Coordinates of C-alpha atoms and ligand atoms in Angstrom, one line a residue:
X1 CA 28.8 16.2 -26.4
X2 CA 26.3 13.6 -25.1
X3 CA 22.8 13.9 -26.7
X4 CA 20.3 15.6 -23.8
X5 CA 17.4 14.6 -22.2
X6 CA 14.8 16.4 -23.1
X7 CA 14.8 17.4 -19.0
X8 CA 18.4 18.6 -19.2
X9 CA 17.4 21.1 -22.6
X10 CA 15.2 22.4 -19.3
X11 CA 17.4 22.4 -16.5
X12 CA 20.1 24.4 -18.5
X13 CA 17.8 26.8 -20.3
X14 CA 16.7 28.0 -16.4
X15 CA 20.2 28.0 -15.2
X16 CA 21.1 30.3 -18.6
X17 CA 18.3 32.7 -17.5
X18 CA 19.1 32.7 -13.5
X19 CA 22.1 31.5 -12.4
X20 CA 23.3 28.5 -10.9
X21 CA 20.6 26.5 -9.7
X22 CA 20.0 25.4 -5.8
X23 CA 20.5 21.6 -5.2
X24 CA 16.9 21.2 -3.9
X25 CA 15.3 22.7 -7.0
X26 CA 17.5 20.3 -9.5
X27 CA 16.2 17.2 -7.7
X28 CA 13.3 18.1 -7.5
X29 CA 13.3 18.4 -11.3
X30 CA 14.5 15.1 -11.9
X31 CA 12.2 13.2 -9.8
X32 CA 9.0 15.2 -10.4
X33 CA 8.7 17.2 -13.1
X34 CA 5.1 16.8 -14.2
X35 CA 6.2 16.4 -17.7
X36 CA 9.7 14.5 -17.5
X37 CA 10.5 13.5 -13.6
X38 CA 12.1 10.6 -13.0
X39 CA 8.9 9.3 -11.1
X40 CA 6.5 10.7 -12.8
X41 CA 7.3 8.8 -16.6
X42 CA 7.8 5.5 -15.0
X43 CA 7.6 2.3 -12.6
X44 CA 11.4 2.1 -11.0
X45 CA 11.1 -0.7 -8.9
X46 CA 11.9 -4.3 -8.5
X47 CA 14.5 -6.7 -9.7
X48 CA 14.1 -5.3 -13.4
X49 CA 13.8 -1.5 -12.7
X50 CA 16.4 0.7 -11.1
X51 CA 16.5 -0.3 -7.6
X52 CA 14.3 -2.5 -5.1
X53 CA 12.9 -1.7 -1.7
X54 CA 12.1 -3.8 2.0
X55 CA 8.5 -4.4 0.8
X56 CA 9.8 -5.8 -3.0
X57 CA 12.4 -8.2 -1.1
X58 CA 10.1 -10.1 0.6
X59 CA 6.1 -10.3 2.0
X60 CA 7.2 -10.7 5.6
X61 CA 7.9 -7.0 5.6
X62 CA 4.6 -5.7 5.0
X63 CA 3.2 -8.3 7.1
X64 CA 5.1 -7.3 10.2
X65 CA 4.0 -3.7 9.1
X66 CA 0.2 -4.8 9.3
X67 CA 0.8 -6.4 12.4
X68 CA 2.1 -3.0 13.7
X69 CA -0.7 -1.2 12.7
X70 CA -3.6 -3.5 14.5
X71 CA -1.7 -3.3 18.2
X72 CA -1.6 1.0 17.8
X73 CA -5.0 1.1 16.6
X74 CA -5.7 -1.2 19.7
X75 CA -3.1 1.2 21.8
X76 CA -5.0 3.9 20.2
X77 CA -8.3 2.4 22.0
X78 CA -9.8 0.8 18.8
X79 CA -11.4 4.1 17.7
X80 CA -14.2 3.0 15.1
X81 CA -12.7 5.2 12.1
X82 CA -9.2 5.0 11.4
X83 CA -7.0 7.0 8.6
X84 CA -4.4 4.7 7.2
X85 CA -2.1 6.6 5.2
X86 CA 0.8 5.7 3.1
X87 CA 3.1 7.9 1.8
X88 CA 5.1 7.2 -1.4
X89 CA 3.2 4.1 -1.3
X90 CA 5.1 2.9 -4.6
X91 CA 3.2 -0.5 -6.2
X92 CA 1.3 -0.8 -3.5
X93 CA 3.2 -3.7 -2.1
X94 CA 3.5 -3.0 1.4
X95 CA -0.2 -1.7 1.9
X96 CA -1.0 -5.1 0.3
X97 CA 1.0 -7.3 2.7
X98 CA 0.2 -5.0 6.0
X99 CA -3.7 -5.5 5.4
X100 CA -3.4 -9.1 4.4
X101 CA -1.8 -9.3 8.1
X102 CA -4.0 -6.9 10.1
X103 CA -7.7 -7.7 8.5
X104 CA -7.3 -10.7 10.7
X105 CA -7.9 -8.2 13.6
X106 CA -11.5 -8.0 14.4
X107 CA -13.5 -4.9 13.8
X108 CA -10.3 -3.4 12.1
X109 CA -11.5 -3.4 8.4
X110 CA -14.7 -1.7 9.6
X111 CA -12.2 0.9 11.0
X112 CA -9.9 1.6 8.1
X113 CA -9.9 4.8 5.5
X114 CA -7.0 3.9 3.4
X115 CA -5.1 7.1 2.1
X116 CA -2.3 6.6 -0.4
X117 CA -0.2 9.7 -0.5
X118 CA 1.7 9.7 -4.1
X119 CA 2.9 11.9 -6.9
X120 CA 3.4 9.7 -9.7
X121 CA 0.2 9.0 -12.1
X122 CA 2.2 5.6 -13.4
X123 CA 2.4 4.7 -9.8
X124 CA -0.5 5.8 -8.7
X125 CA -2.2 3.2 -11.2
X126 CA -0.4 0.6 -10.3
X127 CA -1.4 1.1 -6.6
X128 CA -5.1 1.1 -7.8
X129 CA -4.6 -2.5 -9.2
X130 CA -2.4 -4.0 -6.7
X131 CA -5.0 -2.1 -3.8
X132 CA -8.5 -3.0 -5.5
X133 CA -9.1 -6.4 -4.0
X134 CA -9.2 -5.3 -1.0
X135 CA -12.8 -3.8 -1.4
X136 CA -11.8 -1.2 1.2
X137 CA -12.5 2.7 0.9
X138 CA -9.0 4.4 -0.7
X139 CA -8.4 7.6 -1.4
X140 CA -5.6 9.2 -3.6
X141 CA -3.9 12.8 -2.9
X142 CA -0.7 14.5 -3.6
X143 CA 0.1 15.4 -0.6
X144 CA -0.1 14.8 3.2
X145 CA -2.0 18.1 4.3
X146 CA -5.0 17.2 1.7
X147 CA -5.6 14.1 3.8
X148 CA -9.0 14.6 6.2
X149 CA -8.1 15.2 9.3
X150 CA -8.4 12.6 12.5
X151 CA -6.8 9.1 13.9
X152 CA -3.9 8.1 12.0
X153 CA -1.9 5.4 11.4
X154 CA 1.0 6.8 9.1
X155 CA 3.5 4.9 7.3
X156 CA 7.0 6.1 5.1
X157 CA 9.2 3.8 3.6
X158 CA 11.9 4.9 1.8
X159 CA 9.6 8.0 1.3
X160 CA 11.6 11.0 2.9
X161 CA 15.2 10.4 1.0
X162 CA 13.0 11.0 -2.2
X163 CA 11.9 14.8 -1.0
X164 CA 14.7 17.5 -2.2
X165 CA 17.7 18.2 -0.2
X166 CA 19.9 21.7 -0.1
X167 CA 23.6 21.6 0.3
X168 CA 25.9 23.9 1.8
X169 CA 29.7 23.6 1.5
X170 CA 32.2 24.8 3.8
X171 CA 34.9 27.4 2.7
X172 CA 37.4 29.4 4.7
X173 CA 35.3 29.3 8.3
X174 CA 31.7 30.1 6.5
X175 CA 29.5 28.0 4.4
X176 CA 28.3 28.6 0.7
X177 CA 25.0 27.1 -0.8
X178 CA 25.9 24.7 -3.3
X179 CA 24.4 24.9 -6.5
X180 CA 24.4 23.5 -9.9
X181 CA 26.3 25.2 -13.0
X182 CA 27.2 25.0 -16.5
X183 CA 31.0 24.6 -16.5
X184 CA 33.8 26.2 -19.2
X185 CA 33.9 22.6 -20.8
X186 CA 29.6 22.2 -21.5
X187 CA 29.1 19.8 -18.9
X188 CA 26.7 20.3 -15.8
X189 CA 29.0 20.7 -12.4
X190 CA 28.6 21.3 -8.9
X191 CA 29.1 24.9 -7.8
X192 CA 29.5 27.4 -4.9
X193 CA 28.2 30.5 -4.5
X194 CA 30.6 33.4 -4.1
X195 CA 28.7 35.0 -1.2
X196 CA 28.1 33.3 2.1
X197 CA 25.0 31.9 3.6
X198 CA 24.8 35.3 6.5
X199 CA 24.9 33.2 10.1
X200 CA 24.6 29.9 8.9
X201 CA 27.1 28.2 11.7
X202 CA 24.7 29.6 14.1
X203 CA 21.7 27.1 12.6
X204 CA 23.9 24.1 12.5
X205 CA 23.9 21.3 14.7
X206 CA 27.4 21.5 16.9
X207 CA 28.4 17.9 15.2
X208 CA 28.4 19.8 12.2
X209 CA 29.8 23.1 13.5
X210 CA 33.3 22.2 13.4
X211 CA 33.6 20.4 10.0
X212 CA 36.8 20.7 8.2
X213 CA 36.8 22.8 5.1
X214 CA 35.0 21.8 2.1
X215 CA 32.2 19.4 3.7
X216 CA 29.1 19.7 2.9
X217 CA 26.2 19.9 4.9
X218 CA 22.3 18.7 4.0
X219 CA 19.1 19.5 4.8
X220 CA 15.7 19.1 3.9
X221 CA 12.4 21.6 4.2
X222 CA 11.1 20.1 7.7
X223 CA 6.9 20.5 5.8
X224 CA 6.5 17.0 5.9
X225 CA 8.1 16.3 9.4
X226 CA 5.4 18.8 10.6
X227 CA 2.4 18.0 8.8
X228 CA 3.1 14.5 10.4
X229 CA 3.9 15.8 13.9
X230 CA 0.8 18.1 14.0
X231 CA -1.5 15.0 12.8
X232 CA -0.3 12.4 15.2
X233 CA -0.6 14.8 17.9
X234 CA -3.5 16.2 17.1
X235 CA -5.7 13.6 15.8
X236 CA -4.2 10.9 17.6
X237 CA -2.5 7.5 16.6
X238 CA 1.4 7.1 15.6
X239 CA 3.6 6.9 12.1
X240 CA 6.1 5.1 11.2
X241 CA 9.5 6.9 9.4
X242 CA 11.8 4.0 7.5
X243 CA 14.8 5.3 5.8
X244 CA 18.2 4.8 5.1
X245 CA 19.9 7.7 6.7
X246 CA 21.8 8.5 10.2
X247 CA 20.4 9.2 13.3
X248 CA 22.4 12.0 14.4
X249 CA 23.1 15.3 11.9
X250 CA 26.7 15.0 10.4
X251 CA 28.8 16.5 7.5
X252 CA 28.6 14.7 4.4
X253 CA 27.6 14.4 0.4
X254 CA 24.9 11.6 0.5
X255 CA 23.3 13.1 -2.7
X256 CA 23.5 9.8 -4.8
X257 CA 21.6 8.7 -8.3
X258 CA 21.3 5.3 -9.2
X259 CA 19.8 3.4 -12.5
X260 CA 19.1 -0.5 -13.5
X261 CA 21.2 -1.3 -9.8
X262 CA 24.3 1.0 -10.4
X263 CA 25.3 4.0 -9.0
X264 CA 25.4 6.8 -11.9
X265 CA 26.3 10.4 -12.1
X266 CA 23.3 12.4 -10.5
X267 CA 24.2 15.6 -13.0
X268 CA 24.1 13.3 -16.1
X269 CA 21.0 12.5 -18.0
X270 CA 18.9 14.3 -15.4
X271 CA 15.1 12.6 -15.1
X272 CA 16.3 9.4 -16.5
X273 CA 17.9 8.4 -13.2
X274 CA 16.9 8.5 -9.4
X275 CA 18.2 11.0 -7.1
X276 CA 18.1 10.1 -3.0
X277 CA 20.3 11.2 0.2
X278 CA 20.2 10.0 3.4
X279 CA 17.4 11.2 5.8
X280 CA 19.4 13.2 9.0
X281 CA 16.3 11.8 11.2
X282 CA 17.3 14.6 14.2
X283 CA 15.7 17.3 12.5
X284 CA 12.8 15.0 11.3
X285 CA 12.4 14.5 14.9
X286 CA 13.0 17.5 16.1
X287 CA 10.0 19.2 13.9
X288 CA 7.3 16.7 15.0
X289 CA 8.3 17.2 18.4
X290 CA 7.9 20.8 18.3
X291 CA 4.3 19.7 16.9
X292 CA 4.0 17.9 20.0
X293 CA 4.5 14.4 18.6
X294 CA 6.4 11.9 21.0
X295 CA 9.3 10.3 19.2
X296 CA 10.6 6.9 19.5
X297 CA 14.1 5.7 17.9
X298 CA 15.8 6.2 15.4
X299 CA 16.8 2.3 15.7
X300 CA 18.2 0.3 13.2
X301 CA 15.7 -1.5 11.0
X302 CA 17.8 -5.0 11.6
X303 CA 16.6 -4.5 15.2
X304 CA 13.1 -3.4 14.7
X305 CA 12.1 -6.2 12.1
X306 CA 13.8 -8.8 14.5
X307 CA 11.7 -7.5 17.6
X308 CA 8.8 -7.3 15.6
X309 CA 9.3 -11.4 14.7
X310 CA 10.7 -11.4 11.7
X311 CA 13.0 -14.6 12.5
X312 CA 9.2 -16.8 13.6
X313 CA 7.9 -15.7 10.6
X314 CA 10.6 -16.4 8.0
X315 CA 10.5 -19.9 9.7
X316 CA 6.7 -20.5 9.3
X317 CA 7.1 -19.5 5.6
X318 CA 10.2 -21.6 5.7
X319 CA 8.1 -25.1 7.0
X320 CA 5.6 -25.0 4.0
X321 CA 8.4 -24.2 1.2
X322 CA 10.3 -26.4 -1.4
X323 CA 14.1 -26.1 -0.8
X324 CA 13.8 -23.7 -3.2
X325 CA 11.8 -21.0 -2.2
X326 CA 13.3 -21.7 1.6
X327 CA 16.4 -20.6 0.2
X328 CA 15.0 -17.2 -1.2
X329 CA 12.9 -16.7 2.3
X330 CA 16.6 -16.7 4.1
X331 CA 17.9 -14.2 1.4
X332 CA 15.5 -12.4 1.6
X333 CA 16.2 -12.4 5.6
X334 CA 20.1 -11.3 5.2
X335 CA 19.0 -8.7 2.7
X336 CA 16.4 -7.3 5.3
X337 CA 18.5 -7.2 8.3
X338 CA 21.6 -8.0 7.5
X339 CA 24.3 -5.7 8.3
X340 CA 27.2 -4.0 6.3
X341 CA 27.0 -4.2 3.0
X342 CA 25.6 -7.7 2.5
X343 CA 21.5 -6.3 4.1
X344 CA 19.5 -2.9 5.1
X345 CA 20.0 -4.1 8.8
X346 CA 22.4 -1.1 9.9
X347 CA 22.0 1.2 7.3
X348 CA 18.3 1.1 7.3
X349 CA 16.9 3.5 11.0
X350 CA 13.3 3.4 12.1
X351 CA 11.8 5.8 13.9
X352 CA 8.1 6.0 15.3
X353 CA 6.5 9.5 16.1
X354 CA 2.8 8.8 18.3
X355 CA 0.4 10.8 20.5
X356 CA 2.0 11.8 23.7
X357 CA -0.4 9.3 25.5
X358 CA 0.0 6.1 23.0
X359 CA 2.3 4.8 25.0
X360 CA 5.7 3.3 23.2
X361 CA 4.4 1.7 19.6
X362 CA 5.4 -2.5 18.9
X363 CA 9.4 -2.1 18.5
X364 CA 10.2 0.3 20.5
X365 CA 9.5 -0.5 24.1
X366 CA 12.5 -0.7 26.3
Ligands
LIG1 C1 11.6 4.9 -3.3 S1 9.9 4.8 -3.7 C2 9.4 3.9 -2.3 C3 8.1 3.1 -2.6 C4 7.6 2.3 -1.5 N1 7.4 3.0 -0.3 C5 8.4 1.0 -1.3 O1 9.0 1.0 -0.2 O2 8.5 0.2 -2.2 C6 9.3 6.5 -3.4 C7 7.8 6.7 -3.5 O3 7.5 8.0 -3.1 C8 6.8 8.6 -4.2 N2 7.2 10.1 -4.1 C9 8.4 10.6 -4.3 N3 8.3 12.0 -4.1 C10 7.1 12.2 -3.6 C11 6.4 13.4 -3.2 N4 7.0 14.6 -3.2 N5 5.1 13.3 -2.8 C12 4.5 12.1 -2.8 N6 5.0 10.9 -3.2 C13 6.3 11.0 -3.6 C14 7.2 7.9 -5.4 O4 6.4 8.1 -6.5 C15 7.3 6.5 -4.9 O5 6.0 5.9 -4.8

């Protein structure tokens, strides 16, 4: 038998004591444990860590980001304090880029509160170094609800597909919660529960409603999709939800862990690997609307980064560059909106969630 983490030891000494254990609470072991989560022990991203993000490909993504954020705080009526909050801000990279862009805006410096939303202490110090010559006031908290209340500008990359998802799989005409078992032969496996989840069909979107047997259906807690809802709509001022996920709910096993650019085996060497699915954005919708947030999109993020300029700008870059770096400013250009399988173009949905009166936010006017 393969040796085990130290986080596995864990993960089957609770499953020992009380069953099978629901797919949200395993990945929420493995990525934040405070002791051995995957985010919590290390730095995963880039080119040398396990996987790299819009913001690591290439500057002119966080720039386009800033620019976004100075025309809704000038939507927003140029309010004179401003909450900018990132959550699962990662290095720091794209909060780095966006203000390098936007502090060109007068009076918006003076404005800005940054708030960096993050659970990881490695990251977290990271963000301080990357973040510190900026001179700006920055604030650190674990989670969204602890940030002060008022105008917002909110920003989420890759942010949501990190929070824990639940799984339910279809058997004859009724659905079981998946869970996570110990198996006859040692090894970790994916489970069903005997029993039924009692009316579950009735919750389901009416895509889903008619799966065939044995799909498997995902969701997340909607906390998050609230909190941002009831702040936008509230306080005033928009966020902005980027994510690899689908736009409208469908059957479907998108739990996935990858490590040093490969897909692995999400229920081996749990902690040491990082866990995502897809974000269903209708239900992320739908729970900051009932908060009284005004959604725009889900459109793909090829579309959005192309309306927001990203073609002028990868040819100013382009004008100033050796050969060289020209050629890595036009990969870094397929990778961001490419479609299919060669770029993040298609796969990649952005949606915006604003004030009722902001008016439709840079990218998404019609
Ligand atoms: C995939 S990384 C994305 C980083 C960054 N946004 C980027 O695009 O490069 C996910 C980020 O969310 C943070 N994170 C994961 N789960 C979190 C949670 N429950 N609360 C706050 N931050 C979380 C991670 O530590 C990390 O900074």
């Amino acid at each position: 038998m393969a040796i085990q983490t130290p986080l596995e030891v864990e993960i089957r000494r609770r499953i020992e004591a009380a069953g099978p254990m629901p797919v949200d609470e395993y990945m929420g072991l493995c990525l934040a444990d405070a002791e051995h989560g995957y985010y919590m022990t290390r730095d995963p991203l880039g080119r040398r860590g396990d996987f790299i993000t819009a913001p690591e490909v290439s500057q002119m993504f966080g720039e386009l980001i800033g620019l976004w954020m100075t025309t809704v705080w000038k939507q927003m009526g140029s309010p004179s304090q401003v909450n900018v909050i990132e959550l699962g801000p990662g290095r720091g990279t794209l909060m780095k880029d966006a203000m390098r862009a936007a502090l060109v805006a007068t009076g918006f410096r003076e404005a800005v509160s940054i708030h960096l939303v993050e659970i990881s202490p490695v990251l977290e110090e990271m963000q301080e170094r990357t973040l510190e010559p900026l001179a700006m006031p920055m604030f650190w908290h674990p989670e969204l609800a602890n940030v002060p209340e008022g105008p917002a500008i909110v920003i989420a990359n890759e942010f949501f597909d990190a929070l824990p998802i639940k799984q339910a799989i279809k058997g004859d005409n009724a659905w079981h919660e998946r869970r996570i078992g110990i198996g006859d032969d040692g090894k970790l496996f994916f489970a069903a529960d005997s029993e039924t989840i009692p009316h579950f069909d009735r919750l389901l979107p009416p895509s889903v409603r008619d799966a065939p047997e044995q799909s498997i259906y995902e969701w997340r807690a909607d906390g998050a999709a609230i909190e941002l809802g009831k702040r936008v709509a509230k306080g005033g001022g928009a966020a902005l939800v980027i994510d690899y996920g689908h736009a409208v709910s469908a059957a479907g096993d998108t739990l996935q862990a990858v490590g040093q650019h490969a897909y692995a085996d999400p229920l081996v060497a749990p902690g040491t690997v990082d866990l995502t699915a897809h974000v269903d954005f209708q239900p992320l919708i739908r729970a900051a609307e009932a908060m009284g947030a005004q959604s725009y999109g889900p459109i793909e993020q090829g579309m959005f980064l192309r309306r927001l300029g990203i073609e002028t700008r990868a040819a100013t870059l382009k004008a100033k560059a050796s050969r060289g770096v020209a050629n890595e400013i036009d990969a870094a250009l397929t990778r961001l909106i490419g479609q299919g399988r060669i770029g993040m173009g298609n796969l990649f949905k952005v949606a915006a969630l604003t004030h009722s009166k902001l008016g439709a936010p840079p990218g998404f006017e019609n």
